[in-house]
Short mmCIF file of C-alpha atoms and ligand atoms in Angstrom, two decimals:
data_model
loop_
_atom_site.label_atom_id
_atom_site.label_comp_id
_atom_site.label_asym_id
_atom_site.label_seq_id
_atom_site.Cartn_x
_atom_site.Cartn_y
_atom_site.Cartn_z
CA UNK A 1 9.93 34.04 -8.61
CA UNK A 2 8.98 31.40 -6.06
CA UNK A 3 6.16 29.49 -7.69
CA UNK A 4 5.93 26.70 -5.12
CA UNK A 5 6.66 26.42 -1.40
CA UNK A 6 10.14 25.53 -0.17
CA UNK A 7 8.74 22.27 1.12
CA UNK A 8 7.35 21.41 -2.31
CA UNK A 9 10.70 22.34 -3.86
CA UNK A 10 12.35 19.88 -1.47
CA UNK A 11 9.83 17.16 -2.33
CA UNK A 12 10.46 17.70 -6.02
CA UNK A 13 14.24 17.57 -5.76
CA UNK A 14 14.15 14.68 -3.25
CA UNK A 15 12.29 12.56 -5.78
CA UNK A 16 14.62 13.43 -8.65
CA UNK A 17 16.02 9.90 -8.87
CA UNK A 18 12.48 8.50 -9.29
CA UNK A 19 12.00 10.72 -12.29
CA UNK A 20 15.45 9.72 -13.54
CA UNK A 21 14.51 6.03 -13.49
CA UNK A 22 11.16 6.73 -15.10
CA UNK A 23 12.69 8.87 -17.84
CA UNK A 24 15.51 6.41 -18.36
CA UNK A 25 12.88 3.67 -18.79
CA UNK A 26 10.98 5.72 -21.35
CA UNK A 27 14.22 6.40 -23.24
CA UNK A 28 15.15 2.70 -23.27
CA UNK A 29 11.66 1.73 -24.48
CA UNK A 30 11.83 4.32 -27.25
CA UNK A 31 15.28 3.21 -28.30
CA UNK A 32 14.86 -0.57 -28.13
CA UNK A 33 11.07 -1.05 -28.17
CA UNK A 34 8.68 -1.82 -25.30
CA UNK A 35 9.36 -5.54 -25.53
CA UNK A 36 13.11 -5.18 -25.09
CA UNK A 37 12.79 -3.56 -21.65
CA UNK A 38 11.96 -5.52 -18.48
CA UNK A 39 10.24 -2.92 -16.34
CA UNK A 40 9.75 -4.00 -12.71
CA UNK A 41 9.50 -0.46 -11.38
CA UNK A 42 5.76 0.14 -11.02
CA UNK A 43 3.23 -1.53 -8.73
CA UNK A 44 0.46 -0.98 -11.27
CA UNK A 45 -1.56 -4.23 -11.46
CA UNK A 46 -1.63 -5.43 -15.07
CA UNK A 47 -4.31 -8.16 -14.72
CA UNK A 48 -7.74 -7.26 -16.10
CA UNK A 49 -10.53 -6.79 -13.54
CA UNK A 50 -13.02 -9.67 -13.11
CA UNK A 51 -15.64 -9.87 -15.90
CA UNK A 52 -18.39 -8.59 -13.60
CA UNK A 53 -16.76 -5.15 -13.69
CA UNK A 54 -17.43 -4.81 -17.44
CA UNK A 55 -20.98 -6.10 -17.02
CA UNK A 56 -21.64 -3.58 -14.28
CA UNK A 57 -20.26 -0.73 -16.42
CA UNK A 58 -22.65 -1.71 -19.24
CA UNK A 59 -25.56 -1.63 -16.78
CA UNK A 60 -24.45 1.77 -15.50
CA UNK A 61 -24.34 3.06 -19.08
CA UNK A 62 -28.00 2.03 -19.46
CA UNK A 63 -28.87 4.11 -16.41
CA UNK A 64 -26.74 7.10 -17.42
CA UNK A 65 -29.70 9.17 -18.68
CA UNK A 66 -31.49 9.02 -15.31
CA UNK A 67 -31.38 12.04 -12.98
CA UNK A 68 -28.73 11.71 -10.26
CA UNK A 69 -27.27 8.62 -11.96
CA UNK A 70 -23.87 9.91 -10.83
CA UNK A 71 -25.05 12.37 -8.20
CA UNK A 72 -23.50 13.31 -4.91
CA UNK A 73 -24.04 10.73 -2.22
CA UNK A 74 -23.84 10.84 1.60
CA UNK A 75 -20.23 11.56 2.60
CA UNK A 76 -19.54 8.06 4.03
CA UNK A 77 -20.71 6.40 0.78
CA UNK A 78 -23.91 4.93 -0.67
CA UNK A 79 -25.86 3.26 2.19
CA UNK A 80 -26.25 -0.02 0.22
CA UNK A 81 -22.51 -0.17 -0.46
CA UNK A 82 -21.66 0.57 3.15
CA UNK A 83 -24.04 -2.16 4.35
CA UNK A 84 -22.72 -4.77 1.89
CA UNK A 85 -19.11 -3.92 2.76
CA UNK A 86 -19.86 -4.20 6.49
CA UNK A 87 -21.22 -7.71 5.95
CA UNK A 88 -18.24 -8.68 3.80
CA UNK A 89 -15.68 -7.27 6.26
CA UNK A 90 -17.36 -8.92 9.24
CA UNK A 91 -16.45 -12.28 7.68
CA UNK A 92 -13.03 -11.23 6.41
CA UNK A 93 -11.90 -9.54 9.64
CA UNK A 94 -13.54 -12.06 11.98
CA UNK A 95 -15.47 -9.49 14.02
CA UNK A 96 -19.00 -8.07 13.67
CA UNK A 97 -18.76 -4.74 11.83
CA UNK A 98 -21.74 -2.40 11.40
CA UNK A 99 -22.24 -0.13 8.38
CA UNK A 100 -21.80 2.84 10.77
CA UNK A 101 -18.25 1.67 11.59
CA UNK A 102 -16.90 2.26 8.08
CA UNK A 103 -16.79 4.73 5.23
CA UNK A 104 -15.93 4.52 1.53
CA UNK A 105 -12.89 6.56 0.50
CA UNK A 106 -10.86 7.52 -2.57
CA UNK A 107 -8.71 4.41 -2.38
CA UNK A 108 -6.50 3.51 0.56
CA UNK A 109 -4.59 6.74 -0.07
CA UNK A 110 -7.73 8.84 0.49
CA UNK A 111 -8.55 6.78 3.59
CA UNK A 112 -5.13 7.28 5.17
CA UNK A 113 -5.35 11.02 4.51
CA UNK A 114 -8.84 11.19 6.08
CA UNK A 115 -7.56 9.37 9.14
CA UNK A 116 -4.51 11.58 9.59
CA UNK A 117 -6.63 14.71 9.08
CA UNK A 118 -9.03 13.50 11.78
CA UNK A 119 -6.49 12.53 14.46
CA UNK A 120 -3.16 14.34 13.98
CA UNK A 121 -2.31 17.64 15.62
CA UNK A 122 0.66 19.31 13.89
CA UNK A 123 3.86 17.89 15.37
CA UNK A 124 2.30 14.49 16.18
CA UNK A 125 4.36 11.45 15.28
CA UNK A 126 3.42 8.44 13.19
CA UNK A 127 5.61 5.38 13.75
CA UNK A 128 6.00 2.90 10.93
CA UNK A 129 8.32 -0.05 10.34
CA UNK A 130 11.17 0.59 7.91
CA UNK A 131 11.23 -0.01 4.89
CA UNK A 132 7.87 1.55 4.07
CA UNK A 133 5.62 2.82 1.29
CA UNK A 134 7.15 6.23 0.59
CA UNK A 135 3.84 8.09 0.37
CA UNK A 136 3.23 7.60 4.11
CA UNK A 137 5.60 10.46 4.93
CA UNK A 138 3.79 12.82 2.57
CA UNK A 139 0.36 11.76 3.83
CA UNK A 140 1.37 12.36 7.47
CA UNK A 141 2.88 15.71 6.42
CA UNK A 142 -0.40 16.75 4.78
CA UNK A 143 -1.89 16.92 8.28
CA UNK A 144 1.23 18.31 9.97
CA UNK A 145 2.35 14.88 11.20
CA UNK A 146 5.89 13.55 11.23
CA UNK A 147 6.68 10.02 10.05
CA UNK A 148 9.15 8.15 12.27
CA UNK A 149 10.35 4.99 10.52
CA UNK A 150 11.66 2.34 12.94
CA UNK A 151 14.05 -0.45 11.87
CA UNK A 152 12.61 -3.94 11.41
CA UNK A 153 14.31 -7.27 12.14
CA UNK A 154 16.64 -8.75 9.48
CA UNK A 155 13.70 -10.74 8.05
CA UNK A 156 11.61 -7.51 7.95
CA UNK A 157 9.39 -8.65 10.82
CA UNK A 158 8.29 -6.01 13.36
CA UNK A 159 10.85 -5.14 16.01
CA UNK A 160 8.37 -4.37 18.76
CA UNK A 161 11.02 -3.41 21.32
CA UNK A 162 12.41 -0.85 18.83
CA UNK A 163 8.89 0.45 18.20
CA UNK A 164 8.24 0.80 21.93
CA UNK A 165 11.53 2.66 22.36
CA UNK A 166 10.50 5.08 19.59
CA UNK A 167 7.26 6.09 21.34
CA UNK A 168 7.19 9.63 22.73
CA UNK A 169 4.42 11.78 24.20
CA UNK A 170 3.79 13.00 20.62
CA UNK A 171 3.20 9.50 19.19
CA UNK A 172 -0.35 9.32 17.86
CA UNK A 173 -0.35 6.47 15.35
CA UNK A 174 1.49 3.24 14.61
CA UNK A 175 1.04 2.43 10.94
CA UNK A 176 1.65 -1.08 9.64
CA UNK A 177 1.19 -2.60 6.19
CA UNK A 178 0.74 -6.35 5.78
CA UNK A 179 1.25 -7.95 3.27
CA UNK A 180 3.98 -5.38 2.92
CA UNK A 181 5.09 -3.12 0.12
CA UNK A 182 8.06 -3.36 -0.53
CA UNK A 183 9.12 -6.50 1.41
CA UNK A 184 6.22 -8.94 0.97
CA UNK A 185 6.29 -9.57 4.74
CA UNK A 186 3.09 -10.81 6.42
CA UNK A 187 2.93 -10.30 10.19
CA UNK A 188 1.81 -13.29 12.26
CA UNK A 189 -0.99 -13.26 14.82
CA UNK A 190 1.60 -13.72 17.54
CA UNK A 191 3.52 -10.61 16.43
CA UNK A 192 0.35 -8.53 16.14
CA UNK A 193 -0.85 -9.68 19.56
CA UNK A 194 2.50 -8.61 21.01
CA UNK A 195 2.21 -5.26 19.23
CA UNK A 196 -1.31 -4.78 20.60
CA UNK A 197 -0.10 -5.55 24.14
CA UNK A 198 2.73 -3.02 23.75
CA UNK A 199 0.31 -0.34 22.52
CA UNK A 200 -2.13 -1.06 25.35
CA UNK A 201 0.75 -0.48 27.81
CA UNK A 202 1.90 2.64 26.01
CA UNK A 203 -1.61 4.13 25.75
CA UNK A 204 -2.49 3.53 29.41
CA UNK A 205 -3.05 6.78 31.27
CA UNK A 206 -2.89 8.90 28.12
CA UNK A 207 -5.62 11.35 27.26
CA UNK A 208 -5.17 10.49 23.59
CA UNK A 209 -4.74 6.81 22.68
CA UNK A 210 -2.08 5.62 20.28
CA UNK A 211 -3.96 4.31 17.26
CA UNK A 212 -2.94 1.23 15.30
CA UNK A 213 -3.64 1.67 11.61
CA UNK A 214 -3.36 -1.41 9.38
CA UNK A 215 -3.03 -0.55 5.69
CA UNK A 216 -4.20 -3.67 3.83
CA UNK A 217 -4.47 -3.17 0.06
CA UNK A 218 -2.68 -6.52 -0.46
CA UNK A 219 -4.69 -8.57 2.06
CA UNK A 220 -6.02 -10.87 -0.70
CA UNK A 221 -2.55 -11.73 -1.95
CA UNK A 222 -0.87 -14.02 0.61
CA UNK A 223 0.98 -17.09 -0.64
CA UNK A 224 1.39 -20.67 0.55
CA UNK A 225 -1.69 -20.40 2.75
CA UNK A 226 -0.21 -17.58 4.88
CA UNK A 227 -2.86 -16.10 7.18
CA UNK A 228 -3.26 -12.32 7.31
CA UNK A 229 -4.64 -11.81 10.83
CA UNK A 230 -6.93 -8.88 11.56
CA UNK A 231 -5.89 -6.25 14.09
CA UNK A 232 -9.49 -5.20 14.80
CA UNK A 233 -10.20 -7.86 17.46
CA UNK A 234 -6.74 -7.40 19.01
CA UNK A 235 -6.68 -3.73 19.98
CA UNK A 236 -9.63 -1.37 20.56
CA UNK A 237 -7.93 1.69 19.07
CA UNK A 238 -7.28 -0.03 15.75
CA UNK A 239 -8.48 0.71 12.22
CA UNK A 240 -8.12 -1.09 8.91
CA UNK A 241 -7.74 0.66 5.60
CA UNK A 242 -8.52 -1.36 2.50
CA UNK A 243 -8.70 -0.85 -1.21
CA UNK A 244 -9.97 -2.42 -4.41
CA UNK A 245 -7.01 -1.17 -6.42
CA UNK A 246 -5.19 -4.49 -6.35
CA UNK A 247 -7.72 -7.28 -5.72
CA UNK A 248 -10.06 -6.02 -8.45
CA UNK A 249 -7.33 -4.27 -10.51
CA UNK A 250 -9.15 -0.93 -10.24
CA UNK A 251 -6.40 1.47 -9.12
CA UNK A 252 -7.56 4.27 -11.41
CA UNK A 253 -11.11 4.08 -10.07
CA UNK A 254 -10.10 5.22 -6.58
CA UNK A 255 -12.22 3.19 -4.23
CA UNK A 256 -11.27 1.99 -0.77
CA UNK A 257 -12.50 2.19 2.81
CA UNK A 258 -11.67 2.84 6.44
CA UNK A 259 -13.14 0.62 9.16
CA UNK A 260 -12.91 1.34 12.87
CA UNK A 261 -12.64 -1.48 15.42
CA UNK A 262 -16.06 -2.22 16.91
CA UNK A 263 -14.24 -2.59 20.24
CA UNK A 264 -13.45 1.16 20.33
CA UNK A 265 -15.63 2.96 22.84
CA UNK A 266 -17.12 6.23 21.59
CA UNK A 267 -16.02 5.45 18.02
CA UNK A 268 -18.98 7.36 16.51
CA UNK A 269 -16.99 10.57 17.06
CA UNK A 270 -13.95 9.19 15.23
CA UNK A 271 -16.12 7.94 12.34
CA UNK A 272 -17.78 11.38 12.18
CA UNK A 273 -14.31 12.96 12.01
CA UNK A 274 -13.26 10.60 9.20
CA UNK A 275 -16.45 11.34 7.28
CA UNK A 276 -15.96 15.08 7.70
CA UNK A 277 -12.38 14.76 6.45
CA UNK A 278 -13.69 12.77 3.45
CA UNK A 279 -15.81 15.81 2.64
CA UNK A 280 -13.29 18.61 3.13
CA UNK A 281 -10.01 17.24 1.79
CA UNK A 282 -10.93 18.17 -1.76
CA UNK A 283 -11.70 14.82 -3.33
CA UNK A 284 -15.23 14.81 -1.78
CA UNK A 285 -16.08 11.14 -1.14
CA UNK A 286 -15.39 7.95 -3.08
CA UNK A 287 -16.44 8.03 -6.77
CA UNK A 288 -19.98 6.92 -7.66
CA UNK A 289 -18.86 4.51 -10.41
CA UNK A 290 -16.20 2.94 -8.21
CA UNK A 291 -18.76 2.31 -5.46
CA UNK A 292 -21.20 0.73 -7.93
CA UNK A 293 -18.46 -1.54 -9.27
CA UNK A 294 -17.44 -2.55 -5.80
CA UNK A 295 -21.01 -3.43 -4.82
CA UNK A 296 -21.27 -5.79 -7.78
CA UNK A 297 -17.78 -7.26 -7.55
CA UNK A 298 -17.50 -7.61 -3.76
CA UNK A 299 -16.06 -11.02 -2.91
CA UNK A 300 -14.51 -11.52 -6.35
CA UNK A 301 -10.87 -10.94 -7.24
CA UNK A 302 -8.34 -11.16 -10.05
CA UNK A 303 -6.73 -14.54 -10.75
CA UNK A 304 -4.30 -14.95 -7.84
CA UNK A 305 -2.76 -18.03 -9.45
CA UNK A 306 -1.12 -15.77 -12.03
CA UNK A 307 0.68 -13.81 -9.31
CA UNK A 308 1.68 -17.09 -7.65
CA UNK A 309 3.30 -18.35 -10.86
CA UNK A 310 5.09 -15.04 -11.42
CA UNK A 311 6.42 -15.10 -7.87
CA UNK A 312 7.85 -18.57 -8.45
CA UNK A 313 9.35 -17.47 -11.78
CA UNK A 314 10.95 -14.35 -10.27
CA UNK A 315 12.34 -16.34 -7.32
CA UNK A 316 13.86 -18.79 -9.82
CA UNK A 317 15.46 -16.01 -11.87
CA UNK A 318 16.95 -14.29 -8.80
CA UNK A 319 18.17 -17.52 -7.20
CA UNK A 320 19.88 -18.80 -10.35
CA UNK A 321 21.51 -15.41 -10.87
CA UNK A 322 22.83 -15.46 -7.28
CA UNK A 323 20.80 -12.69 -5.56
CA UNK A 324 20.09 -12.64 -1.84
CA UNK A 325 16.43 -12.16 -0.98
CA UNK A 326 13.67 -13.20 1.40
CA UNK A 327 10.80 -14.94 -0.34
CA UNK A 328 7.78 -12.60 -0.20
CA UNK A 329 4.85 -14.12 1.69
CA UNK A 330 2.39 -11.68 0.16
CA UNK A 331 1.85 -8.74 -2.26
CA UNK A 332 3.64 -8.57 -5.62
CA UNK A 333 7.12 -7.35 -4.77
CA UNK A 334 10.61 -8.72 -4.13
CA UNK A 335 13.06 -6.68 -2.07
CA UNK A 336 16.49 -8.23 -2.73
CA UNK A 337 19.80 -7.05 -1.35
CA UNK A 338 21.83 -5.01 -3.80
CA UNK A 339 25.11 -6.71 -4.76
CA UNK A 340 26.76 -3.25 -4.54
CA UNK A 341 26.54 -1.38 -1.22
CA UNK A 342 25.25 1.60 -3.21
CA UNK A 343 22.16 0.28 -4.95
CA UNK A 344 22.11 3.21 -7.37
CA UNK A 345 25.41 2.00 -8.85
CA UNK A 346 23.95 -1.48 -9.25
CA UNK A 347 20.64 -0.26 -10.67
CA UNK A 348 22.53 1.75 -13.29
CA UNK A 349 24.26 -1.45 -14.37
CA UNK A 350 20.94 -3.32 -14.33
CA UNK A 351 19.34 -0.60 -16.48
CA UNK A 352 22.14 -1.10 -19.03
CA UNK A 353 20.77 -4.64 -19.26
CA UNK A 354 17.37 -2.98 -19.85
CA UNK A 355 16.00 -4.18 -16.53
CA UNK A 356 14.35 -1.50 -14.37
CA UNK A 357 13.84 -1.55 -10.59
CA UNK A 358 13.37 0.98 -7.78
CA UNK A 359 16.18 1.74 -5.29
CA UNK A 360 15.62 0.71 -1.67
CA UNK A 361 16.31 4.27 -0.52
CA UNK A 362 12.93 5.12 -2.04
CA UNK A 363 11.48 3.01 0.80
CA UNK A 364 13.88 4.25 3.47
CA UNK A 365 16.34 1.38 3.01
CA UNK A 366 19.43 1.93 0.88
CA UNK A 367 21.38 -1.18 -0.15
CA UNK A 368 18.25 -2.96 -1.44
CA UNK A 369 16.05 -2.69 -4.50
CA UNK A 370 12.39 -3.39 -5.24
CA UNK A 371 11.01 -5.45 -8.08
CA UNK A 372 7.27 -5.30 -8.81
CA UNK A 373 6.18 -8.53 -10.48
CA UNK A 374 2.85 -7.31 -11.84
CA UNK A 375 4.22 -7.94 -15.33
CA UNK A 376 3.82 -10.83 -17.75
CA UNK A 377 5.70 -14.00 -16.81
CA UNK A 378 7.52 -13.79 -20.16
CA UNK A 379 9.10 -10.49 -19.04
CA UNK A 380 10.31 -12.14 -15.83
CA UNK A 381 11.87 -15.04 -17.74
CA UNK A 382 13.43 -12.70 -20.29
CA UNK A 383 15.13 -10.68 -17.54
CA UNK A 384 17.26 -13.62 -16.33
CA UNK A 385 20.31 -13.02 -18.53
CA UNK A 386 20.35 -9.31 -17.60
CA UNK A 387 20.17 -10.09 -13.87
CA UNK A 388 22.96 -12.64 -14.24
CA UNK A 389 25.27 -10.21 -16.08
CA UNK A 390 24.49 -7.25 -13.77
CA UNK A 391 25.47 -9.14 -10.59
CA UNK A 392 28.89 -9.96 -12.09
CA UNK A 393 29.66 -6.25 -12.43
N1 PLP B 1 -0.69 1.54 0.64
C1 PLP B 1 0.23 0.78 0.03
C2 PLP B 1 1.17 -0.02 0.85
C3 PLP B 1 0.31 0.76 -1.37
O1 PLP B 1 1.24 0.00 -1.97
C4 PLP B 1 -0.59 1.54 -2.12
C5 PLP B 1 -0.51 1.58 -3.58
O2 PLP B 1 0.36 1.07 -4.22
C6 PLP B 1 -1.53 2.32 -1.43
C7 PLP B 1 -1.56 2.29 -0.06
C8 PLP B 1 -2.52 3.18 -2.16
O3 PLP B 1 -3.55 2.39 -2.66
P1 PLP B 1 -4.85 3.02 -3.33
O4 PLP B 1 -4.71 2.88 -4.80
O5 PLP B 1 -5.97 2.20 -2.80
O6 PLP B 1 -4.94 4.43 -2.89
#
């Protein structure tokens, strides 16, 4: 009996190693205790949300007996939330954004799916720099799109010539993510300006423009004063997707947004398409509680200093143990080179030291591995001996 599609069967078997790592981790924790395992596999922010989130929840509880306290709302989100977010994003993105240019979504993931549903015709291509957040391929596939990862430079910066060479008549979207998961790369204004110029050239004379989609859930987390430039003023066919999963530590609440560049002519039709997709994809808008929390907490964020200290601690551990890596300029990941050409062999050895990481092939780049440092600094320090032994083989 075929209970799922062949494609779903392929997805399930393709991700078998992810399950293996996860199950191995559970086994190790059961055997040795939670504290004996250094688990750097998940990008699940461990910091508590700012205090205002709890206060807001208490206020919502007081209102819970009122009619429509958690009722349906307009598909783009509560008008007050949309308006407040437009004001906030106008400052953050450095360009005047109207409430009508954005919508609230079920996290960045929901936003990306709305966008693909609105603009992709089956067979259309989505270019993204490699390595990349693995879900992008599935999200594009949900709307019949095909993800085309393009190599980056050795320091993980965009290789714009390679991106230009990858463009075909079916290219509909270029998707970038800065600060980047898994590399921690932050693209400079110069690089983004060059990308915008390339896309302007490539879109000229086309009936359908090539969109530039910037996925920015880690915008708040750039280190050493690194600037995260906005794409919205640089290219008219650009959009930004954002999320409160990381900056407010609310990933289970599912609240994010899509904002369309105010430079895009006729954008009302695109926004209408995004809003319609928000309605029909099954999740039906961003959650009421998440939107209320966001309205109260807008402009606040978790304590970034904690991530800064962890980044320094992790860099120290890896350097002393002899690993090769590029210091992340943003987000909460390291993407070091595996000491063995086959990173699965190395990660097996690392797991024997009770240190868990994700193989680079999970991000389209074998020979590397990803460490998520959203764990207590004590865990990072405790992992040093294991890292040192694992590199010696
Ligand atoms: N994009 C990137 C690069 C991510 O790392 C994540 C989550 O880890 C998402 C999107 C999804 O974020 P959200 O929880 O807002 O859907």
